[in-house]
XYZ file of C-alpha atoms in Angstrom:
423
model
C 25.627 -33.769 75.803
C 22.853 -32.778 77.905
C 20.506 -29.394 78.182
C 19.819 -27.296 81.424
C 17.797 -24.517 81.477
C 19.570 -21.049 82.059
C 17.808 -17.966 81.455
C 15.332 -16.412 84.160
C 12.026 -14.696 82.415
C 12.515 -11.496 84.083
C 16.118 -11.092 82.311
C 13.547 -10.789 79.287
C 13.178 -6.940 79.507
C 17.148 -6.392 78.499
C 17.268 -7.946 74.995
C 20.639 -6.207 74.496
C 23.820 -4.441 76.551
C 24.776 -0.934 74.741
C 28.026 0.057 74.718
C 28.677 2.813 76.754
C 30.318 6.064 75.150
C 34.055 6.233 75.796
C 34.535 8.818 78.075
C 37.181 11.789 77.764
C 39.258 10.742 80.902
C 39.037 7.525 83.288
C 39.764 7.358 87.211
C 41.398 3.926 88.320
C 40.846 3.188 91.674
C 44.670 1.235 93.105
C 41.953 -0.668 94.911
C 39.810 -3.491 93.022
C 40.017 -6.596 95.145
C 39.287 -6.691 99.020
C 42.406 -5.312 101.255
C 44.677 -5.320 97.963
C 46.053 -2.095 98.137
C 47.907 -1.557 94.385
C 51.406 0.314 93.570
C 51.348 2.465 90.382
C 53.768 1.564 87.922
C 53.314 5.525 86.252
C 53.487 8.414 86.618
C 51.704 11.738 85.807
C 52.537 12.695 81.993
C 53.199 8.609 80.716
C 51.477 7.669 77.927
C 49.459 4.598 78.472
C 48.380 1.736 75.629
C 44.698 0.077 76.234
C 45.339 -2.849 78.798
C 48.900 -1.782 79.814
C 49.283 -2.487 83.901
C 49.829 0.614 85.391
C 49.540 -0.545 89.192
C 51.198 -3.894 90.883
C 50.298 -5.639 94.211
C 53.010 -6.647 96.725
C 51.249 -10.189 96.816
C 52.626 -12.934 94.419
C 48.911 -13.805 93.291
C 46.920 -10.359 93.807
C 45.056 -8.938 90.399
C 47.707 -6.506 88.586
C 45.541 -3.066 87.424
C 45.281 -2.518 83.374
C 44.616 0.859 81.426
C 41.034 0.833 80.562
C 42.225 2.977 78.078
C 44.717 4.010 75.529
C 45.805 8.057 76.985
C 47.929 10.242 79.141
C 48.221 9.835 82.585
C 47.341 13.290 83.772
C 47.094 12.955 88.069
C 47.419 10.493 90.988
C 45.770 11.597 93.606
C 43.095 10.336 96.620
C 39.282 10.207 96.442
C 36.693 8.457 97.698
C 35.581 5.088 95.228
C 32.596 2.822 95.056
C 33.501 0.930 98.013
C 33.153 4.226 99.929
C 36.514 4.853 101.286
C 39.559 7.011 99.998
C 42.107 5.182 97.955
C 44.702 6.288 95.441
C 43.451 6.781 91.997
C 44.917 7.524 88.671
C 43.475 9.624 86.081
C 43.769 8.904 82.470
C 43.085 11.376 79.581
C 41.846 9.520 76.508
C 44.123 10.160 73.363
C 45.930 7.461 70.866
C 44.557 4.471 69.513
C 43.295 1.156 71.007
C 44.714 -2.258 71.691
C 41.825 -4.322 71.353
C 38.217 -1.956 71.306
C 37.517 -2.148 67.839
C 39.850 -5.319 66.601
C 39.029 -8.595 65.500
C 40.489 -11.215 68.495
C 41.201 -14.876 67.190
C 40.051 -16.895 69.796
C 42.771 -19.727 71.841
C 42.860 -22.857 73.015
C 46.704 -22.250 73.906
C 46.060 -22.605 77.626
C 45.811 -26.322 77.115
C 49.594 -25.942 76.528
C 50.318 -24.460 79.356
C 50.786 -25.728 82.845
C 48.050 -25.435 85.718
C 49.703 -23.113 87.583
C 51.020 -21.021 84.311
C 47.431 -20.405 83.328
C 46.387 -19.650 87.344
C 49.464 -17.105 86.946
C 48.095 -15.329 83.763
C 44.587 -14.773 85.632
C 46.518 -12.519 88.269
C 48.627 -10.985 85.243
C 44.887 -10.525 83.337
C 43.507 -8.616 86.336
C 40.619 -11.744 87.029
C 39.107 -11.363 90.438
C 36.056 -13.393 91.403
C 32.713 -11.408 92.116
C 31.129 -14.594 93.771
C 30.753 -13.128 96.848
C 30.652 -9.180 95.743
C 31.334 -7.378 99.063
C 34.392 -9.256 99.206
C 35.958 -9.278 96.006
C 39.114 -11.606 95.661
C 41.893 -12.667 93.137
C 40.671 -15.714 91.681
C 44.205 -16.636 91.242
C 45.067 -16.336 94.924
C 41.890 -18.608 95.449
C 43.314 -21.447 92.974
C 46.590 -21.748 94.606
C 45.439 -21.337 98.518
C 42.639 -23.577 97.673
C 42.445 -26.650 100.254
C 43.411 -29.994 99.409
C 39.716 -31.405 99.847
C 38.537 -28.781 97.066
C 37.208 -31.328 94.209
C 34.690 -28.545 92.354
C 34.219 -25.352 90.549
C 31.005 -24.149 91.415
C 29.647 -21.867 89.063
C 26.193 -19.589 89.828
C 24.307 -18.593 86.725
C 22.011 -15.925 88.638
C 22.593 -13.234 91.123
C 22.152 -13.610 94.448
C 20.263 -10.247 95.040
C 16.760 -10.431 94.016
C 17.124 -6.722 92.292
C 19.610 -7.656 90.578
C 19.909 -9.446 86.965
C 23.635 -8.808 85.858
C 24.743 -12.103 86.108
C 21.345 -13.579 84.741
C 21.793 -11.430 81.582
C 25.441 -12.431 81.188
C 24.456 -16.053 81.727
C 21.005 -15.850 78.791
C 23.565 -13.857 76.293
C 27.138 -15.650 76.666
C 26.980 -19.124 78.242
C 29.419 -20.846 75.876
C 31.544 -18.499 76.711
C 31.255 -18.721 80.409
C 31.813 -22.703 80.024
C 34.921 -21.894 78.662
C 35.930 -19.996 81.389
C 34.915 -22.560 83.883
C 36.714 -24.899 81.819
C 39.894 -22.970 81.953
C 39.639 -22.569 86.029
C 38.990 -26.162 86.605
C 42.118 -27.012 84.439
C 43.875 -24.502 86.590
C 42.882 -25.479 89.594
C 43.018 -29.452 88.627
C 39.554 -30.080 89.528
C 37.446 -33.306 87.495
C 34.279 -31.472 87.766
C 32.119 -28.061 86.981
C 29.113 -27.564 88.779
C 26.540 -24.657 87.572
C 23.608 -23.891 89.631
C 20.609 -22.130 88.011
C 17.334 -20.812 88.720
C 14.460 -23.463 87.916
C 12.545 -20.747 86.503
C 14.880 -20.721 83.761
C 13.499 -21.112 80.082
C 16.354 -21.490 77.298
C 18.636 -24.182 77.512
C 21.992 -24.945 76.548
C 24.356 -28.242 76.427
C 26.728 -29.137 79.259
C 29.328 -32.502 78.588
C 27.901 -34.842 81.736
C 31.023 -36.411 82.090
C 32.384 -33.050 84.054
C 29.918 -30.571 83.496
C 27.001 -31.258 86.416
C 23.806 -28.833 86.726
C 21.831 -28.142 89.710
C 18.659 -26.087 89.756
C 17.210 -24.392 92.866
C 14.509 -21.589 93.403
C 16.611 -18.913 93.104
C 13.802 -16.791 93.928
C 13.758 -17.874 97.241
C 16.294 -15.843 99.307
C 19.111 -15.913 100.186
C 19.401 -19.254 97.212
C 22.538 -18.278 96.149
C 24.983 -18.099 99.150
C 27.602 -20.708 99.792
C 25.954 -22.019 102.463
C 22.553 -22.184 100.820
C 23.891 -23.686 97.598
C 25.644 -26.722 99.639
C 22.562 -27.186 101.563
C 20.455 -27.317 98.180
C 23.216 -29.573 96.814
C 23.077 -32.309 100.120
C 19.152 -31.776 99.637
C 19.404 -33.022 96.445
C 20.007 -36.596 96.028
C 23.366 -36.223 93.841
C 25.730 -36.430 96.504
C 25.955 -40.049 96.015
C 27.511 -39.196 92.280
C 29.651 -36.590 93.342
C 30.762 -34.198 96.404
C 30.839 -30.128 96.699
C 31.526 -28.627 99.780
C 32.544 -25.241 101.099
C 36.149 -25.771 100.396
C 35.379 -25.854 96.884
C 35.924 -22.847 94.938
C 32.563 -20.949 93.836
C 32.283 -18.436 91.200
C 29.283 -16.768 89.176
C 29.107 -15.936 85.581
C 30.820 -12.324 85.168
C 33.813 -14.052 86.665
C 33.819 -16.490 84.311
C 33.075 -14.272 81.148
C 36.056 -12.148 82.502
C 38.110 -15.462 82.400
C 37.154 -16.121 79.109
C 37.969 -13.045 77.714
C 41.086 -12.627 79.559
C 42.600 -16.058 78.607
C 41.000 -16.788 75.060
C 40.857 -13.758 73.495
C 44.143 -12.035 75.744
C 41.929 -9.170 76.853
C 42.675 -7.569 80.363
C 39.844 -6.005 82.451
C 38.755 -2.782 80.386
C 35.133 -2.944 80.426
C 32.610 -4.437 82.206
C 28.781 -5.244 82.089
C 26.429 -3.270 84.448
C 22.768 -3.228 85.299
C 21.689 0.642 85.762
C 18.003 0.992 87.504
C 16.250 2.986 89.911
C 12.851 5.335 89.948
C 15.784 8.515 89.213
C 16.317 7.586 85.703
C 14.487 7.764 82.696
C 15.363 3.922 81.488
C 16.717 0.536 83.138
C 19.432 -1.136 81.126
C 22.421 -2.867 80.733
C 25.527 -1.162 79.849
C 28.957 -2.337 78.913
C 30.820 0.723 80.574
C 34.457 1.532 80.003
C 36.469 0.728 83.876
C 36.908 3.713 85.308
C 33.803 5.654 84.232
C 32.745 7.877 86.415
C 28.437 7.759 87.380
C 28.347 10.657 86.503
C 29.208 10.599 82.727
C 27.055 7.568 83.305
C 24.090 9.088 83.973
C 24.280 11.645 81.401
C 24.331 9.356 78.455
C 21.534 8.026 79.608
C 19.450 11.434 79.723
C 20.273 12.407 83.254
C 18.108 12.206 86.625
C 14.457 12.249 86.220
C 14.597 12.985 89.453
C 17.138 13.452 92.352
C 18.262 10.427 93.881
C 18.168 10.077 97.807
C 21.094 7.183 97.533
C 22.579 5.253 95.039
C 22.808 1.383 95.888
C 25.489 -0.459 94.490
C 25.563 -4.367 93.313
C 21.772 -4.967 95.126
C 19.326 -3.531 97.467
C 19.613 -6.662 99.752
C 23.708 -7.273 99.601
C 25.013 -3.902 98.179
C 26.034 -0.556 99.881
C 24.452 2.557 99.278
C 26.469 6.050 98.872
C 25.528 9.449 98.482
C 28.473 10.964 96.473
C 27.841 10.915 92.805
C 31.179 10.896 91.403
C 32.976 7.499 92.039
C 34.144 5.480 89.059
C 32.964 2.175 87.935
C 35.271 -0.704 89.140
C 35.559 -4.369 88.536
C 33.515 -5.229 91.134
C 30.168 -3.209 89.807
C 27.690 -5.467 88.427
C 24.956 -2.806 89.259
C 23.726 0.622 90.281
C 20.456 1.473 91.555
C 19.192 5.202 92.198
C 16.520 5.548 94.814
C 14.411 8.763 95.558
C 13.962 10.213 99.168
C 10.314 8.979 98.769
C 11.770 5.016 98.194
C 14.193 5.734 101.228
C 13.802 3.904 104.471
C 15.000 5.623 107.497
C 18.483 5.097 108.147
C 18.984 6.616 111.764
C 20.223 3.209 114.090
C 17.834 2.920 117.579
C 18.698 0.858 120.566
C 17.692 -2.788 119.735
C 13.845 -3.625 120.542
C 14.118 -7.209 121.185
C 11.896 -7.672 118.521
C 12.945 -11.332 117.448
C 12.191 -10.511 113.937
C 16.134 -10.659 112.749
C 15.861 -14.740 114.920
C 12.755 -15.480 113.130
C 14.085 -14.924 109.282
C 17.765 -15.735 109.830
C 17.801 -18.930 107.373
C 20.705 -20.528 109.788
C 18.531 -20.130 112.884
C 20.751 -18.080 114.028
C 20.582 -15.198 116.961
C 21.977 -12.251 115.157
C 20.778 -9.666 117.955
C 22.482 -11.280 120.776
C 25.575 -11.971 118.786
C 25.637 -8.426 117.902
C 25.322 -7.174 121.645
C 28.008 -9.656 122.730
C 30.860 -7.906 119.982
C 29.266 -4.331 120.393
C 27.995 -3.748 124.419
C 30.504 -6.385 125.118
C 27.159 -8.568 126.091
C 28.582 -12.211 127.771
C 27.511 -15.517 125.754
C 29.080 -19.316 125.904
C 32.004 -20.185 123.870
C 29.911 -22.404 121.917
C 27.269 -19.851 121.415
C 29.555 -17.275 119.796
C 31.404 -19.720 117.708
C 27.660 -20.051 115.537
C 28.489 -16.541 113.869
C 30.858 -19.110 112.064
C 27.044 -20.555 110.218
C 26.038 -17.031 108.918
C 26.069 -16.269 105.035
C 25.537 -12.308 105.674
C 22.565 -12.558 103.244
C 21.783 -9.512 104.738
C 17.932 -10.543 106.349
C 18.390 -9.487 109.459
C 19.105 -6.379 108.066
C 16.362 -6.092 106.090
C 13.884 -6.489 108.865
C 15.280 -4.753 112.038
C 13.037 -2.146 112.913
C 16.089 -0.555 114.463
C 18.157 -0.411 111.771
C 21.350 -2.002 113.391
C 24.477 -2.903 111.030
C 23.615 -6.629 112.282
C 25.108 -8.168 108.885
C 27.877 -5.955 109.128
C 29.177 -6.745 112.794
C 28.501 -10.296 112.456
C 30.747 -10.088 109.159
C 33.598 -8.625 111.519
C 33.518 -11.136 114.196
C 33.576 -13.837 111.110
C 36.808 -12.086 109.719
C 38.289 -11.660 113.123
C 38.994 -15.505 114.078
């Protein structure tokens, strides 16, 4: 066995995630993975047990939706959710006793008697999607069985990529065995000889990994955008190990809440029901870690922990860098919040978009050398570029950057993520 390093020094300041209070009702969004639109399977005035699926999707491997909660379903209707559009919700009254909150869970090696593709089945059945790349939110069992034949790895990152945030960090310092597991589990599914973790060479604690199919790569995760695909390949070829083993693109790359969601899923048999979330912001009267009941809404959120200070301007979820910010207050929390930040009007930029400048300052920080402003004019003002020219949009990571530094404010990430999608 060997030791890596995992833990970054600023995760220091959460010592511990609280359990949130149970709320009186939850709102499921029939949305929780990207373009998966889910069916309910109830109706108003079932009763529900904790973990029960109450909405399918039409694809074979699409996430199924669980209960978060033992109750009465008491409406379906529409609403507006974290990701900011209107999707069909079900609301859940709390009443009746729990599945698993509250029981002792024997912990199961039984997926070793499974098949591959049985335990890659029971992920979609579980609910399992994988946060790796959190504006895009996908069944992890839909990425084991389309994966492409050259896929050798499971890449696992132990940090976030946002630099605000520190959900997966704090997962990583508080439940790494259990995240190996996890990995272990998806590998076997997905047939793959080898794990691969990257973590942040800042890290302090360490913990064992087997070398025989566990491999560890550190890189300066402090160091934007460190934790994309694209970044973490280039940090692996940079390396030297490629000459004991390959990753590349096609592999399948994950991060730690994925894997603790595995791990609870297929060892102890728990669905989705709650989920770990970083809550900051200059609006509230403490940062912390939370493990929050799906289907919270912010609101009851923000009351356990004593209300706004102050009134928040926007509230930015998953990272100020990568994340989208809303100004509705009422949304529930959803598999795919690992955190929620609430900014005052005085920490607000302005967010009114201007014609473009010509600045350069969106060419000069793109880490793929990229020219985000003239790919942007050529899909928005219809602006003419060579074949070969347009087909670089292909090399961005939508890390965001260009974003960050347009004096303009133009969507640049966002446009340059739709003419990605759209070949």
């Amino acid at each position: 066995m060997t030791t890596f390093p995992n833990v970054k020094s600023s995760v220091k300041k959460y010592t511990v995630a609280r359990n949130a209070f149970l709320p009186r009702y939850v709102i499921v969004p029939m949305v929780q993975e990207s373009g998966v639109q889910c069916k309910p399977v109830v109706q108003k005035g079932n009763i529900v047990d904790e973990g029960q699926v109450i909405a399918v999707p039409q694809g074979l491997h699409d996430c199924k939706i669980h209960s978060p909660v033992p109750g009465k379903v008491v409406d379906i209707f529409t609403d507006v959710s974290a990701s900011g559009r209107p999707e069909l919700m079900v609301k859940i009254a709390l009443q009746g006793s729990f599945s698993y909150t509250g029981k002792k869970h024997q912990i199961s090696d039984s997926y070793k008697n499974m098949t591959p593709s049985l335990v890659a089945e029971k992920l979609a059945e579980s609910g399992v999607i994988n946060t790796f790349k959190i504006n895009n939110p996908v069944s992890l069992s839909k990425e084991i069985f389309e994966k492409s034949e050259n896929a050798k790895t499971l890449v696992v990152r132990l940090f976030d990529e946002d630099p605000v945030r520190l959900t997966d960090s704090f997962i990583s310092a508080k439940y790494f065995q259990e995240i190996r597991k996890g990995a272990q589990i998806v590998a076997y599914a997905a047939k793959f000889q080898n794990i691969l973790y990257i973590y942040d060479q800042a890290a302090e604690n360490s913990f064992e990994v087997n070398p025989s199919f566990e491999k560890t790569l550190s890189v300066n995760a402090k160091k934007y955008p460190a934790g994309f695909k694209k970044e973490i390949c280039r940090a692996f070829n940079k390396s030297g190990k490629k000459n004991e083993y390959q990753i590349s693109e096609e592999d399948i790359f994950s991060d730690a809440t994925t894997m603790y969601e595995v791990y609870k899923a297929v060892e102890l048999g728990i669905p989705p029901v709650e989920h770990l979330v970083q809550f900051t912001g200059n609006c509230i009267a403490v940062n912390c870690v939370l493990n929050v009941r799906l289907g919270t809404t912010l609101d009851d959120i923000v009351n356990q922990i004593g209300g706004f200070t102050r009134t928040p301007n926007f509230i930015i979820i998953n990272g100020h860098v990568v994340g989208n910010s809303v100004t509705w207050r009422n949304f529930p929390i959803t598999k795919f919040v690992k955190s929620i930040s609430f900014v005052s009007e005085r920490n607000t930029p302005e967010q009114l978009v201007h014609a473009c400048i010509s600045c350069g300052n969106c060419r000069s920080i793109c880490p793929r050398e990229l020219a985000p402003d003239l790919l942007y004019k050529s899909k928005i003002e219809q602006f003419a570029l060579p074949p070969e020219y347009l087909a670089t949009v292909s090399q961005c990571s939508e890390c965001g950057l260009c974003n960050s530094v347009c004096p303009s404010r133009i969507p640049l990430t966002q446009v340059l993520s739709v003419m990605k999608n759209s070949k």
